[in-house]
Amino acid sequence: MAKSSEIIKRFEKARGRKALWDELYRDAQEYSAPHRETFDEQTKGQSKDGAQLVFDSTAQDSVMSGVSNLHSSLTPPMKRWIELKAGTSLQGNDNIGANLKAITDVLFSNLHNSNFDTQITESYQDLFIGTGALLVFEGDKNKPFNFVNVPLSQLFLEEGPHGRIDTAFRCFKLTARNIEKQWPDAKIDTELSEQIAETPDKEMKFIEATVPERVEIFDRRVDDLVEVDGYKYYVLEENSKKVIVERSMRSSPWIVFRWSNLPGEIYGRGPILTALPAIKTLNEQVKILLQAASIATLGMYTVADDGIVNLDNIKLGGGALIPVTSNGSQMQGETLKPLQTAGNPNLAQLIIENQQSQIKRILFGDPLGDVNLPVKTATEVSLRQQELAKRIGSAFGKLQFELISPLVNRLLDILDSLGLIDLGEFKVDGNNLAIEHISPLAQAQDEEDILKGIRYIQTIGEMYGPQVAMGIADPFAFARWLGEELNVPEELKPTEEAEQQIKQALTQQAAQGNVDVAGTAGL
């Protein structure tokens, strides 16, 4: 009970801090993802209230495009986006490279067989608001990974030392019949067992908590319990405040990542919050334009009336009939007369297009420009991708630290715990094991170095001729460097024996006069 009271106390404090963000996050979701808004209780399957307030879908479309661009650039589906490399303390070990390649194969083979791609997409949508969260649970040897996206409305955080998120809470509902399936190790007392039997379809509220503690876990290498700095995972039933699940873990199942955050703030601020003023302005402008279009289409009319005009009865809009005392200067005038309206639809359209362009740029919805423009060259596409990499650079560095590294460590820990790999005491810390990012976004950042190398050789060739350029730059060394920068598979790179054979063949041809000797000087 003491542990339960402590968890509830910490959870209530975390919920109090989160309440300061609820209005801002709710506002962002209502305009950028109204059908995803979960802060207010809604009937499942029914239209969200916020969807009735949105008159332009530019923000929603841009968020979906931005999320897809980030997903395909950072963690592309069914592809490898990192490679495990020996850290500084293990460099020079010839055997470690082959072992790490095998571990990487196992990692991505099981990752591609999981629900990672479907859940990370949902988390990226939350990330665009500010904070994304994944729970990574251990499965069995057939399916080691089980990912759960935690929406912002269910997420409550507590910051630890050095600005890291080391404690997280989740408050959510679960049908009673699924409790034992969700947590096979749950301790079901008599009272809870009766509730499950009597009302199996009742939704019950639970609190998940993960806190860092010194724990004892089973180590299969020594076949005994060992004490490590790990995490305690608790599940409490909210009404009874009873702990029904308690687990000791080496690594945290929580992967919490933020786009950016200000000093002293736990929750993140994403591009949607930056674009929110423009989104609201666009929404209001489209609303006004639609009202003007309704008036222009149906018209408004004044109706001659002998009585006194009641201003409370006047309603403006398409097809409106407004009573007036007279419709002309002579006598009563016409019975029905069109009302002249003010406004400039062209100016409104200009404002709308400006806001739409601004929203797309902020949300990375159209990084390569309008598809209706002239066809772009490969160089222009490459430069635009580099520009995107620069714009997203600060967030990319934060995502490497808060998403990629903790995620890889958690996945490796699960595989090691199930006996699918053997890591020993190593972990991804840069000293023992390091991560080499090979995602398209990381490669786009490396392309600037590639262009520098190519420009160097081209400049030498233009100034002194191609033969001199070939003599100065070793083509085989350049090919190896280019292969490393482009992450070309090892089997496509020539071996040292193949390089020697090519050099000998070129030297023989040069001796026979078939190849310019100056062109083989660098060989």
PDB file of N, CA and C in Angstrom, residues 258-290:
ATOM      1  N   ARG A 258      10.743  14.295 -28.175  1.00  0.00           N
ATOM      2  CA  ARG A 258      10.154  15.622 -28.364  1.00  0.00           C
ATOM      3  C   ARG A 258      10.797  16.318 -29.568  1.00  0.00           C
ATOM      4  N   TRP A 259      10.011  17.177 -30.216  1.00  0.00           N
ATOM      5  CA  TRP A 259      10.533  17.934 -31.349  1.00  0.00           C
ATOM      6  C   TRP A 259      11.518  18.990 -30.854  1.00  0.00           C
ATOM      7  N   SER A 260      11.097  19.761 -29.879  1.00  0.00           N
ATOM      8  CA  SER A 260      11.956  20.730 -29.199  1.00  0.00           C
ATOM      9  C   SER A 260      11.273  21.086 -27.891  1.00  0.00           C
ATOM     10  N   ASN A 261      12.038  21.539 -26.934  1.00  0.00           N
ATOM     11  CA  ASN A 261      11.440  21.960 -25.670  1.00  0.00           C
ATOM     12  C   ASN A 261      12.259  23.098 -25.066  1.00  0.00           C
ATOM     13  N   LEU A 262      11.561  23.983 -24.397  1.00  0.00           N
ATOM     14  CA  LEU A 262      12.205  25.122 -23.760  1.00  0.00           C
ATOM     15  C   LEU A 262      12.773  24.714 -22.409  1.00  0.00           C
ATOM     16  N   PRO A 263      13.790  25.400 -21.926  1.00  0.00           N
ATOM     17  CA  PRO A 263      14.340  25.077 -20.599  1.00  0.00           C
ATOM     18  C   PRO A 263      13.256  25.144 -19.528  1.00  0.00           C
ATOM     19  N   GLY A 264      13.202  24.100 -18.713  1.00  0.00           N
ATOM     20  CA  GLY A 264      12.211  24.043 -17.650  1.00  0.00           C
ATOM     21  C   GLY A 264      10.902  23.404 -18.060  1.00  0.00           C
ATOM     22  N   GLU A 265      10.714  23.137 -19.355  1.00  0.00           N
ATOM     23  CA  GLU A 265       9.482  22.508 -19.828  1.00  0.00           C
ATOM     24  C   GLU A 265       9.726  21.027 -20.103  1.00  0.00           C
ATOM     25  N   ILE A 266       8.801  20.199 -19.636  1.00  0.00           N
ATOM     26  CA  ILE A 266       8.928  18.755 -19.835  1.00  0.00           C
ATOM     27  C   ILE A 266       8.393  18.355 -21.205  1.00  0.00           C
ATOM     28  N   TYR A 267       7.268  18.909 -21.589  1.00  0.00           N
ATOM     29  CA  TYR A 267       6.626  18.534 -22.848  1.00  0.00           C
ATOM     30  C   TYR A 267       7.185  19.365 -23.996  1.00  0.00           C
ATOM     31  N   GLY A 268       7.106  18.804 -25.203  1.00  0.00           N
ATOM     32  CA  GLY A 268       7.729  19.425 -26.357  1.00  0.00           C
ATOM     33  C   GLY A 268       6.809  20.354 -27.121  1.00  0.00           C
ATOM     34  N   ARG A 269       7.421  21.126 -27.995  1.00  0.00           N
ATOM     35  CA  ARG A 269       6.700  22.032 -28.889  1.00  0.00           C
ATOM     36  C   ARG A 269       7.084  21.673 -30.324  1.00  0.00           C
ATOM     37  N   GLY A 270       6.082  21.313 -31.113  1.00  0.00           N
ATOM     38  CA  GLY A 270       6.325  20.881 -32.475  1.00  0.00           C
ATOM     39  C   GLY A 270       5.961  21.929 -33.506  1.00  0.00           C
ATOM     40  N   PRO A 271       6.145  21.606 -34.793  1.00  0.00           N
ATOM     41  CA  PRO A 271       5.873  22.573 -35.866  1.00  0.00           C
ATOM     42  C   PRO A 271       4.403  22.975 -35.957  1.00  0.00           C
ATOM     43  N   ILE A 272       3.478  22.112 -35.492  1.00  0.00           N
ATOM     44  CA  ILE A 272       2.062  22.486 -35.534  1.00  0.00           C
ATOM     45  C   ILE A 272       1.808  23.698 -34.641  1.00  0.00           C
ATOM     46  N   LEU A 273       2.476  23.737 -33.481  1.00  0.00           N
ATOM     47  CA  LEU A 273       2.304  24.891 -32.599  1.00  0.00           C
ATOM     48  C   LEU A 273       2.859  26.153 -33.241  1.00  0.00           C
ATOM     49  N   THR A 274       3.937  26.009 -34.022  1.00  0.00           N
ATOM     50  CA  THR A 274       4.487  27.158 -34.739  1.00  0.00           C
ATOM     51  C   THR A 274       3.521  27.645 -35.817  1.00  0.00           C
ATOM     52  N   ALA A 275       2.873  26.696 -36.485  1.00  0.00           N
ATOM     53  CA  ALA A 275       1.973  27.039 -37.587  1.00  0.00           C
ATOM     54  C   ALA A 275       0.559  27.365 -37.120  1.00  0.00           C
ATOM     55  N   LEU A 276       0.264  27.207 -35.827  1.00  0.00           N
ATOM     56  CA  LEU A 276      -1.108  27.350 -35.338  1.00  0.00           C
ATOM     57  C   LEU A 276      -1.716  28.724 -35.640  1.00  0.00           C
ATOM     58  N   PRO A 277      -0.990  29.845 -35.461  1.00  0.00           N
ATOM     59  CA  PRO A 277      -1.600  31.141 -35.826  1.00  0.00           C
ATOM     60  C   PRO A 277      -2.009  31.207 -37.293  1.00  0.00           C
ATOM     61  N   ALA A 278      -1.138  30.686 -38.179  1.00  0.00           N
ATOM     62  CA  ALA A 278      -1.470  30.699 -39.607  1.00  0.00           C
ATOM     63  C   ALA A 278      -2.641  29.766 -39.897  1.00  0.00           C
ATOM     64  N   ILE A 279      -2.706  28.627 -39.188  1.00  0.00           N
ATOM     65  CA  ILE A 279      -3.807  27.681 -39.389  1.00  0.00           C
ATOM     66  C   ILE A 279      -5.135  28.310 -38.984  1.00  0.00           C
ATOM     67  N   LYS A 280      -5.145  29.009 -37.848  1.00  0.00           N
ATOM     68  CA  LYS A 280      -6.375  29.659 -37.396  1.00  0.00           C
ATOM     69  C   LYS A 280      -6.781  30.791 -38.331  1.00  0.00           C
ATOM     70  N   THR A 281      -5.788  31.566 -38.782  1.00  0.00           N
ATOM     71  CA  THR A 281      -6.084  32.655 -39.721  1.00  0.00           C
ATOM     72  C   THR A 281      -6.677  32.113 -41.014  1.00  0.00           C
ATOM     73  N   LEU A 282      -6.075  31.055 -41.542  1.00  0.00           N
ATOM     74  CA  LEU A 282      -6.578  30.436 -42.773  1.00  0.00           C
ATOM     75  C   LEU A 282      -7.990  29.899 -42.573  1.00  0.00           C
ATOM     76  N   ASN A 283      -8.207  29.245 -41.454  1.00  0.00           N
ATOM     77  CA  ASN A 283      -9.529  28.670 -41.188  1.00  0.00           C
ATOM     78  C   ASN A 283     -10.606  29.757 -41.147  1.00  0.00           C
ATOM     79  N   GLU A 284     -10.301  30.867 -40.472  1.00  0.00           N
ATOM     80  CA  GLU A 284     -11.272  31.960 -40.370  1.00  0.00           C
ATOM     81  C   GLU A 284     -11.487  32.641 -41.719  1.00  0.00           C
ATOM     82  N   GLN A 285     -10.393  32.778 -42.495  1.00  0.00           N
ATOM     83  CA  GLN A 285     -10.511  33.430 -43.795  1.00  0.00           C
ATOM     84  C   GLN A 285     -11.346  32.586 -44.752  1.00  0.00           C
ATOM     85  N   VAL A 286     -11.149  31.268 -44.727  1.00  0.00           N
ATOM     86  CA  VAL A 286     -11.947  30.384 -45.588  1.00  0.00           C
ATOM     87  C   VAL A 286     -13.407  30.410 -45.154  1.00  0.00           C
ATOM     88  N   LYS A 287     -13.640  30.469 -43.845  1.00  0.00           N
ATOM     89  CA  LYS A 287     -15.018  30.562 -43.339  1.00  0.00           C
ATOM     90  C   LYS A 287     -15.709  31.813 -43.878  1.00  0.00           C
ATOM     91  N   ILE A 288     -14.996  32.952 -43.839  1.00  0.00           N
ATOM     92  CA  ILE A 288     -15.558  34.204 -44.340  1.00  0.00           C
ATOM     93  C   ILE A 288     -15.796  34.124 -45.840  1.00  0.00           C
ATOM     94  N   LEU A 289     -14.822  33.528 -46.575  1.00  0.00           N
ATOM     95  CA  LEU A 289     -14.959  33.421 -48.028  1.00  0.00           C
ATOM     96  C   LEU A 289     -16.147  32.536 -48.404  1.00  0.00           C
ATOM     97  N   LEU A 290     -16.372  31.471 -47.648  1.00  0.00           N
ATOM     98  CA  LEU A 290     -17.511  30.600 -47.916  1.00  0.00           C
ATOM     99  C   LEU A 290     -18.830  31.328 -47.666  1.00  0.00           C
TER     100      LEU A 290
END
